[in-house]
Amino acid sequence: RPGLAQLSIAVTTTLLAEYPVNLAAHLATEECVLLADFLGAMRSFCESSSVRQCTVATLALTLGRHYAPLPELDGLVLLILDLAGTLLESEFVLFLPVLHILVARGGRRVVATVLSRQLHIRAARLLEDAIDALEVSSSLAFASTSRGATYPTPQFTSDEEEEEVRGPSLKPLHRLQWILAFLVGLAGSTDPMNDPEQGVVKPGRGCELRFESFVCVDLLPILVRVLRVAPYEFESLCTCFLMSSVTLSPCIEPYMPDVVRLLDRAVLPRLQEDAGEVPATHETPAWQHLRAPPRNCTTLSLCRNLVHLLGNAGSLPRDRPAVLNSEGCFRFL
């Protein structure tokens, strides 16, 4: 065991030093079997914090930078997803970005395995933890705000204001952003091998139905809480995209009054602000943990998702349509 721990530290140090040059790319593409054997040997010692850190650092430096949806890497991806249950919570900062890359580039083949491992449910629980932390640390009180008032800017404690984020470390808001990006990747995944022009189209409808059921049953109440605590551009974009994907489901009906009220008071006023070429996240840490699109692109995408959401579900509930009780949303449409 001490020898394997020393080996893991040595491999990680070598990858960090990039000596020899392109070692990480070579392991991720040409020697994926060797990398899988190494990770498999480390799997038995993941109770050790140093081994876990070396494992996720190795993944971030290899597949995190050089992953491509090639069939020969499927075995390695399956091994990583088997490790996800252990690493997702303990090594969130480095592991979730790797998981996001696998989903974004791997498409439905990877998404199907992620859903079967129920990693989306684990991510939803982590999202709730981040929301709980934001609700405790900020002075937002969306639920008790009087009708017609605007939501205040979150006031963080002095310790959080003075604290400078030095990677790898994420505040609750940054964790929330990464989890939303991961869930959006699951919802918007396509098979990279699909080529409609060549007649090669894989339906993958089973994955879509499973994820839609998850959004309707488990995720909708969490997304409403996200709009309460973090009504910023990037967060609102991800939230409205996930909600708009289930607008034809009857499960969204009881949430629409709250959704429309939050959109009217917190999200729509921000769309009237001048859009510039700046990241669409609320805070910019000392290191760039998540590369957000320019604000004007985010605003355009958010408007499209809002039109889809309000156009399809704004008439709910049937007896008292939510959009008719919101002057801001009605004028926006």
Protein backbone atom coordinates (compact mmCIF):
# COMPACT_ATOMS: atom_id res chain seq x y z
CA ARG A 1 0.00 0.00 0.00
CA PRO A 2 2.73 2.61 0.77
CA GLY A 3 4.30 1.76 -2.58
CA LEU A 4 1.05 2.40 -4.45
CA ALA A 5 0.56 5.69 -2.61
CA GLN A 6 4.07 6.78 -3.58
CA LEU A 7 3.41 5.66 -7.17
CA SER A 8 0.23 7.73 -7.38
CA ILE A 9 2.05 10.81 -6.08
CA ALA A 10 4.92 10.25 -8.51
CA VAL A 11 2.60 9.88 -11.52
CA THR A 12 0.65 13.00 -10.59
CA THR A 13 3.85 14.99 -10.08
CA THR A 14 5.14 13.86 -13.47
CA LEU A 15 1.91 14.90 -15.16
CA LEU A 16 1.95 18.28 -13.43
CA ALA A 17 5.54 18.88 -14.49
CA GLU A 18 4.70 17.80 -18.06
CA TYR A 19 7.84 15.71 -18.22
CA PRO A 20 8.13 14.07 -20.62
CA VAL A 21 6.24 16.47 -22.86
CA ASN A 22 2.73 15.38 -23.96
CA LEU A 23 2.68 12.54 -21.45
CA ALA A 24 -0.90 13.35 -20.42
CA ALA A 25 -2.15 13.35 -24.01
CA HIS A 26 -0.31 10.10 -24.72
CA LEU A 27 -1.86 8.39 -21.70
CA ALA A 28 -5.36 9.62 -22.55
CA THR A 29 -5.25 8.54 -26.19
CA GLU A 30 -2.54 5.96 -26.94
CA GLU A 31 -2.07 4.27 -23.56
CA CYS A 32 -5.63 4.33 -22.23
CA VAL A 33 -5.34 0.67 -21.13
CA LEU A 34 -2.30 1.50 -19.00
CA LEU A 35 -4.14 4.49 -17.51
CA ALA A 36 -7.15 2.28 -16.74
CA ASP A 37 -4.91 -0.27 -15.02
CA PHE A 38 -3.33 2.45 -12.91
CA LEU A 39 -6.71 3.88 -11.88
CA GLY A 40 -8.01 0.39 -11.17
CA ALA A 41 -5.09 -0.23 -8.81
CA MET A 42 -5.75 3.09 -7.05
CA ARG A 43 -9.45 2.25 -6.74
CA SER A 44 -8.83 -0.08 -3.80
CA PHE A 45 -7.18 2.70 -1.78
CA CYS A 46 -9.61 5.57 -2.35
CA GLU A 47 -10.21 5.79 1.39
CA SER A 48 -6.84 7.55 1.54
CA SER A 49 -7.19 11.30 0.93
CA SER A 50 -3.80 11.55 -0.80
CA VAL A 51 -4.68 8.72 -3.19
CA ARG A 52 -8.06 10.31 -3.97
CA GLN A 53 -6.44 13.66 -4.68
CA CYS A 54 -3.84 12.07 -6.93
CA THR A 55 -6.55 10.10 -8.75
CA VAL A 56 -8.67 13.14 -9.58
CA ALA A 57 -5.59 15.19 -10.47
CA THR A 58 -4.54 12.46 -12.89
CA LEU A 59 -8.02 12.40 -14.42
CA ALA A 60 -8.11 16.18 -14.74
CA LEU A 61 -4.72 16.32 -16.45
CA THR A 62 -5.40 13.43 -18.86
CA LEU A 63 -9.06 12.97 -19.80
CA GLY A 64 -9.99 16.41 -18.54
CA ARG A 65 -7.81 17.92 -21.25
CA HIS A 66 -7.60 15.30 -23.96
CA TYR A 67 -10.77 13.19 -23.89
CA ALA A 68 -12.35 12.31 -27.23
CA PRO A 69 -15.43 10.08 -27.75
CA LEU A 70 -13.50 7.11 -29.10
CA PRO A 71 -14.76 3.51 -28.64
CA GLU A 72 -11.40 2.38 -27.26
CA LEU A 73 -11.87 4.75 -24.32
CA ASP A 74 -15.23 3.30 -23.28
CA GLY A 75 -13.68 0.91 -20.77
CA LEU A 76 -11.77 3.74 -19.12
CA VAL A 77 -14.90 5.91 -18.99
CA LEU A 78 -16.85 3.09 -17.33
CA LEU A 79 -14.13 2.76 -14.71
CA ILE A 80 -14.25 6.50 -14.01
CA LEU A 81 -18.02 6.44 -13.63
CA ASP A 82 -17.66 3.54 -11.19
CA LEU A 83 -15.34 5.75 -9.13
CA ALA A 84 -17.72 8.70 -9.33
CA GLY A 85 -19.75 7.66 -6.30
CA THR A 86 -16.65 7.98 -4.12
CA LEU A 87 -15.05 11.01 -5.76
CA LEU A 88 -18.02 13.25 -6.55
CA GLU A 89 -18.53 14.51 -3.00
CA SER A 90 -15.03 14.21 -1.55
CA GLU A 91 -13.17 15.66 -4.58
CA PHE A 92 -15.90 17.79 -6.12
CA VAL A 93 -13.69 20.68 -7.27
CA LEU A 94 -11.55 18.64 -9.67
CA PHE A 95 -13.81 15.69 -10.41
CA LEU A 96 -17.07 17.33 -11.50
CA PRO A 97 -15.39 19.29 -14.35
CA VAL A 98 -13.99 15.98 -15.63
CA LEU A 99 -17.44 14.42 -15.40
CA HIS A 100 -18.89 17.41 -17.25
CA ILE A 101 -16.37 17.00 -20.07
CA LEU A 102 -17.19 13.30 -20.39
CA VAL A 103 -20.91 14.09 -20.69
CA ALA A 104 -20.45 17.03 -23.06
CA ARG A 105 -18.13 15.21 -25.45
CA GLY A 106 -19.24 11.61 -24.96
CA GLY A 107 -22.89 12.23 -25.72
CA ARG A 108 -25.69 9.78 -25.07
CA ARG A 109 -23.43 6.77 -24.61
CA VAL A 110 -21.90 8.39 -21.55
CA VAL A 111 -25.19 9.96 -20.46
CA ALA A 112 -26.92 6.55 -20.40
CA THR A 113 -24.24 5.22 -18.05
CA VAL A 114 -24.37 8.34 -15.87
CA LEU A 115 -28.13 7.95 -15.48
CA SER A 116 -27.85 4.24 -14.74
CA ARG A 117 -25.30 5.03 -11.99
CA GLN A 118 -27.77 7.66 -10.66
CA LEU A 119 -25.07 10.32 -10.65
CA HIS A 120 -27.67 12.92 -11.65
CA ILE A 121 -29.49 12.26 -8.38
CA ARG A 122 -26.25 12.68 -6.42
CA ALA A 123 -25.65 15.95 -8.26
CA ALA A 124 -29.14 17.15 -7.32
CA ARG A 125 -28.42 16.47 -3.66
CA LEU A 126 -25.18 18.43 -3.89
CA LEU A 127 -27.13 21.22 -5.56
CA GLU A 128 -29.48 21.32 -2.58
CA ASP A 129 -26.49 21.54 -0.23
CA ALA A 130 -25.11 24.50 -2.19
CA ILE A 131 -28.50 26.23 -2.08
CA ASP A 132 -28.73 25.65 1.68
CA ALA A 133 -25.31 27.23 2.14
CA LEU A 134 -26.30 30.24 0.01
CA GLU A 135 -29.51 30.72 1.95
CA VAL A 136 -27.61 30.71 5.22
CA SER A 137 -24.77 33.00 4.12
CA SER A 138 -26.80 35.61 2.27
CA SER A 139 -29.53 37.98 3.33
CA LEU A 140 -31.86 37.11 0.44
CA ALA A 141 -35.45 36.61 1.51
CA PHE A 142 -37.34 36.09 -1.74
CA ALA A 143 -40.26 34.25 -0.21
CA SER A 144 -41.09 37.04 2.25
CA THR A 145 -40.61 39.97 -0.14
CA SER A 146 -43.78 41.97 -0.56
CA ARG A 147 -45.57 41.93 -3.88
CA GLY A 148 -44.17 44.43 -6.35
CA ALA A 149 -40.81 44.84 -4.61
CA THR A 150 -37.53 44.05 -6.29
CA TYR A 151 -35.13 41.50 -4.91
CA PRO A 152 -32.09 42.95 -3.17
CA THR A 153 -28.53 42.19 -4.10
CA PRO A 154 -27.19 39.38 -1.88
CA GLN A 155 -25.20 40.66 1.08
CA PHE A 156 -22.46 38.27 2.05
CA THR A 157 -20.74 38.25 5.40
CA SER A 158 -17.51 40.11 5.97
CA ASP A 159 -15.55 36.86 6.06
CA GLU A 160 -16.78 35.93 2.58
CA GLU A 161 -16.07 39.40 1.23
CA GLU A 162 -12.51 39.36 2.51
CA GLU A 163 -11.83 35.78 1.48
CA GLU A 164 -10.00 35.47 -1.81
CA VAL A 165 -10.71 32.28 -3.71
CA ARG A 166 -7.49 30.53 -4.63
CA GLY A 167 -7.90 27.38 -6.65
CA PRO A 168 -8.74 24.73 -6.26
CA SER A 169 -11.51 25.93 -3.94
CA LEU A 170 -15.11 26.76 -4.72
CA LYS A 171 -17.70 28.76 -2.83
CA PRO A 172 -21.31 27.49 -2.71
CA LEU A 173 -22.31 29.72 -5.63
CA HIS A 174 -19.50 28.34 -7.78
CA ARG A 175 -20.50 24.77 -6.88
CA LEU A 176 -24.06 25.59 -7.86
CA GLN A 177 -22.86 26.87 -11.24
CA TRP A 178 -20.90 23.70 -11.98
CA ILE A 179 -23.77 21.40 -11.01
CA LEU A 180 -26.18 23.35 -13.22
CA ALA A 181 -23.71 23.13 -16.11
CA PHE A 182 -23.46 19.37 -15.56
CA LEU A 183 -27.25 18.93 -15.52
CA VAL A 184 -27.62 21.06 -18.65
CA GLY A 185 -25.03 18.84 -20.30
CA LEU A 186 -27.15 15.78 -19.45
CA ALA A 187 -30.30 17.44 -20.78
CA GLY A 188 -28.75 18.69 -24.02
CA SER A 189 -26.52 15.75 -24.88
CA THR A 190 -26.44 14.35 -28.40
CA ASP A 191 -24.66 11.33 -29.78
CA PRO A 192 -21.34 12.47 -31.32
CA MET A 193 -21.57 9.59 -33.82
CA ASN A 194 -24.90 10.83 -35.19
CA ASP A 195 -24.74 12.12 -38.74
CA PRO A 196 -28.22 12.92 -40.13
CA GLU A 197 -26.77 13.70 -43.57
CA GLN A 198 -25.41 10.15 -43.78
CA GLY A 199 -28.58 8.62 -42.38
CA VAL A 200 -26.90 7.61 -39.10
CA VAL A 201 -29.22 8.68 -36.31
CA LYS A 202 -29.44 6.94 -32.95
CA PRO A 203 -32.67 7.81 -31.14
CA GLY A 204 -31.62 7.44 -27.50
CA ARG A 205 -35.16 8.29 -26.42
CA GLY A 206 -34.84 6.12 -23.31
CA CYS A 207 -32.22 8.45 -21.83
CA GLU A 208 -34.35 11.47 -22.58
CA LEU A 209 -37.44 10.00 -20.90
CA ARG A 210 -35.47 8.99 -17.84
CA PHE A 211 -33.95 12.42 -17.45
CA GLU A 212 -37.26 14.19 -18.08
CA SER A 213 -38.83 12.12 -15.30
CA PHE A 214 -35.99 13.13 -13.00
CA VAL A 215 -36.50 16.83 -13.82
CA CYS A 216 -40.27 16.61 -13.27
CA VAL A 217 -40.17 14.67 -10.00
CA ASP A 218 -36.93 15.66 -8.27
CA LEU A 219 -35.41 18.73 -9.90
CA LEU A 220 -38.25 21.22 -10.40
CA PRO A 221 -38.58 22.26 -6.73
CA ILE A 222 -34.79 22.64 -6.54
CA LEU A 223 -34.74 24.83 -9.65
CA VAL A 224 -37.32 27.15 -8.09
CA ARG A 225 -35.00 27.54 -5.11
CA VAL A 226 -32.13 28.35 -7.48
CA LEU A 227 -34.15 31.24 -8.93
CA ARG A 228 -34.69 32.52 -5.40
CA VAL A 229 -31.08 32.51 -4.22
CA ALA A 230 -29.15 33.04 -7.48
CA PRO A 231 -31.19 34.92 -10.13
CA TYR A 232 -28.08 35.83 -12.13
CA GLU A 233 -27.60 35.43 -15.87
CA PHE A 234 -25.79 32.10 -16.07
CA GLU A 235 -27.78 30.48 -13.28
CA SER A 236 -31.09 31.71 -14.73
CA LEU A 237 -30.09 30.48 -18.18
CA CYS A 238 -29.41 26.94 -16.93
CA THR A 239 -32.51 26.90 -14.75
CA CYS A 240 -34.87 28.14 -17.47
CA PHE A 241 -33.36 25.70 -19.98
CA LEU A 242 -34.02 22.74 -17.67
CA MET A 243 -37.54 23.98 -16.90
CA SER A 244 -38.36 24.64 -20.55
CA SER A 245 -37.44 21.03 -21.39
CA VAL A 246 -40.49 19.79 -19.43
CA THR A 247 -43.03 22.52 -20.21
CA LEU A 248 -45.40 19.97 -21.77
CA SER A 249 -45.48 17.90 -18.59
CA PRO A 250 -48.37 18.41 -16.12
CA CYS A 251 -45.83 18.25 -13.29
CA ILE A 252 -44.76 21.85 -13.94
CA GLU A 253 -48.22 23.32 -13.31
CA PRO A 254 -48.01 23.78 -9.50
CA TYR A 255 -44.64 25.53 -9.82
CA MET A 256 -45.55 28.08 -12.48
CA PRO A 257 -46.97 30.79 -10.15
CA ASP A 258 -43.71 30.87 -8.16
CA VAL A 259 -41.60 30.66 -11.30
CA VAL A 260 -43.39 33.57 -12.98
CA ARG A 261 -43.23 35.67 -9.82
CA LEU A 262 -39.48 35.06 -9.48
CA LEU A 263 -38.87 35.78 -13.16
CA ASP A 264 -40.82 39.03 -12.89
CA ARG A 265 -39.02 40.29 -9.80
CA ALA A 266 -35.47 39.00 -10.18
CA VAL A 267 -34.63 37.75 -13.69
CA LEU A 268 -36.38 40.06 -16.14
CA PRO A 269 -35.01 43.29 -14.58
CA ARG A 270 -31.50 42.00 -15.25
CA LEU A 271 -32.25 41.55 -18.95
CA GLN A 272 -32.75 45.31 -19.22
CA GLU A 273 -29.21 46.00 -18.07
CA ASP A 274 -26.60 46.81 -20.70
CA ALA A 275 -25.02 43.63 -22.06
CA GLY A 276 -21.28 43.63 -22.45
CA GLU A 277 -18.50 41.20 -23.23
CA VAL A 278 -18.12 40.05 -19.64
CA PRO A 279 -18.62 36.62 -18.04
CA ALA A 280 -22.25 35.96 -17.18
CA THR A 281 -21.57 34.83 -13.61
CA HIS A 282 -22.20 36.84 -10.48
CA GLU A 283 -18.73 36.52 -8.97
CA THR A 284 -15.33 36.30 -10.63
CA PRO A 285 -12.90 34.40 -8.41
CA ALA A 286 -9.14 34.81 -8.46
CA TRP A 287 -8.95 31.82 -10.81
CA GLN A 288 -11.33 30.96 -13.64
CA HIS A 289 -13.22 27.92 -12.43
CA LEU A 290 -15.92 27.94 -15.11
CA ARG A 291 -15.67 29.52 -18.53
CA ALA A 292 -19.02 31.22 -19.02
CA PRO A 293 -20.12 32.59 -22.39
CA PRO A 294 -20.13 36.36 -22.99
CA ARG A 295 -23.01 38.12 -21.35
CA ASN A 296 -24.70 39.14 -24.60
CA CYS A 297 -24.76 35.49 -25.76
CA THR A 298 -26.11 34.38 -22.39
CA THR A 299 -28.81 37.07 -22.49
CA LEU A 300 -29.92 36.00 -25.97
CA SER A 301 -30.11 32.34 -24.94
CA LEU A 302 -31.96 33.24 -21.75
CA CYS A 303 -34.56 35.20 -23.74
CA ARG A 304 -35.16 32.22 -26.02
CA ASN A 305 -35.59 29.87 -23.05
CA LEU A 306 -37.95 32.33 -21.37
CA VAL A 307 -40.09 32.56 -24.51
CA HIS A 308 -40.27 28.77 -24.67
CA LEU A 309 -41.03 28.44 -20.95
CA LEU A 310 -43.65 31.17 -20.72
CA GLY A 311 -45.17 30.44 -24.11
CA ASN A 312 -45.80 26.78 -23.31
CA ALA A 313 -46.46 26.87 -19.56
CA GLY A 314 -47.38 30.49 -18.83
CA SER A 315 -51.08 29.64 -19.17
CA LEU A 316 -50.87 27.31 -16.16
CA PRO A 317 -52.70 26.78 -13.86
CA ARG A 318 -55.73 26.63 -16.13
CA ASP A 319 -58.06 28.45 -13.73
CA ARG A 320 -55.65 31.34 -13.06
CA PRO A 321 -52.87 31.62 -15.68
CA ALA A 322 -49.65 32.70 -14.00
CA VAL A 323 -48.49 34.97 -16.82
CA LEU A 324 -51.64 37.11 -16.53
CA ASN A 325 -50.67 37.95 -12.96
CA SER A 326 -47.26 39.24 -14.03
CA GLU A 327 -47.10 42.48 -15.96
CA GLY A 328 -43.37 42.07 -16.58
CA CYS A 329 -43.66 38.57 -18.05
CA PHE A 330 -46.69 39.52 -20.12
CA ARG A 331 -44.88 42.51 -21.63
CA PHE A 332 -41.78 40.40 -22.21
CA LEU A 333 -43.79 37.92 -24.29
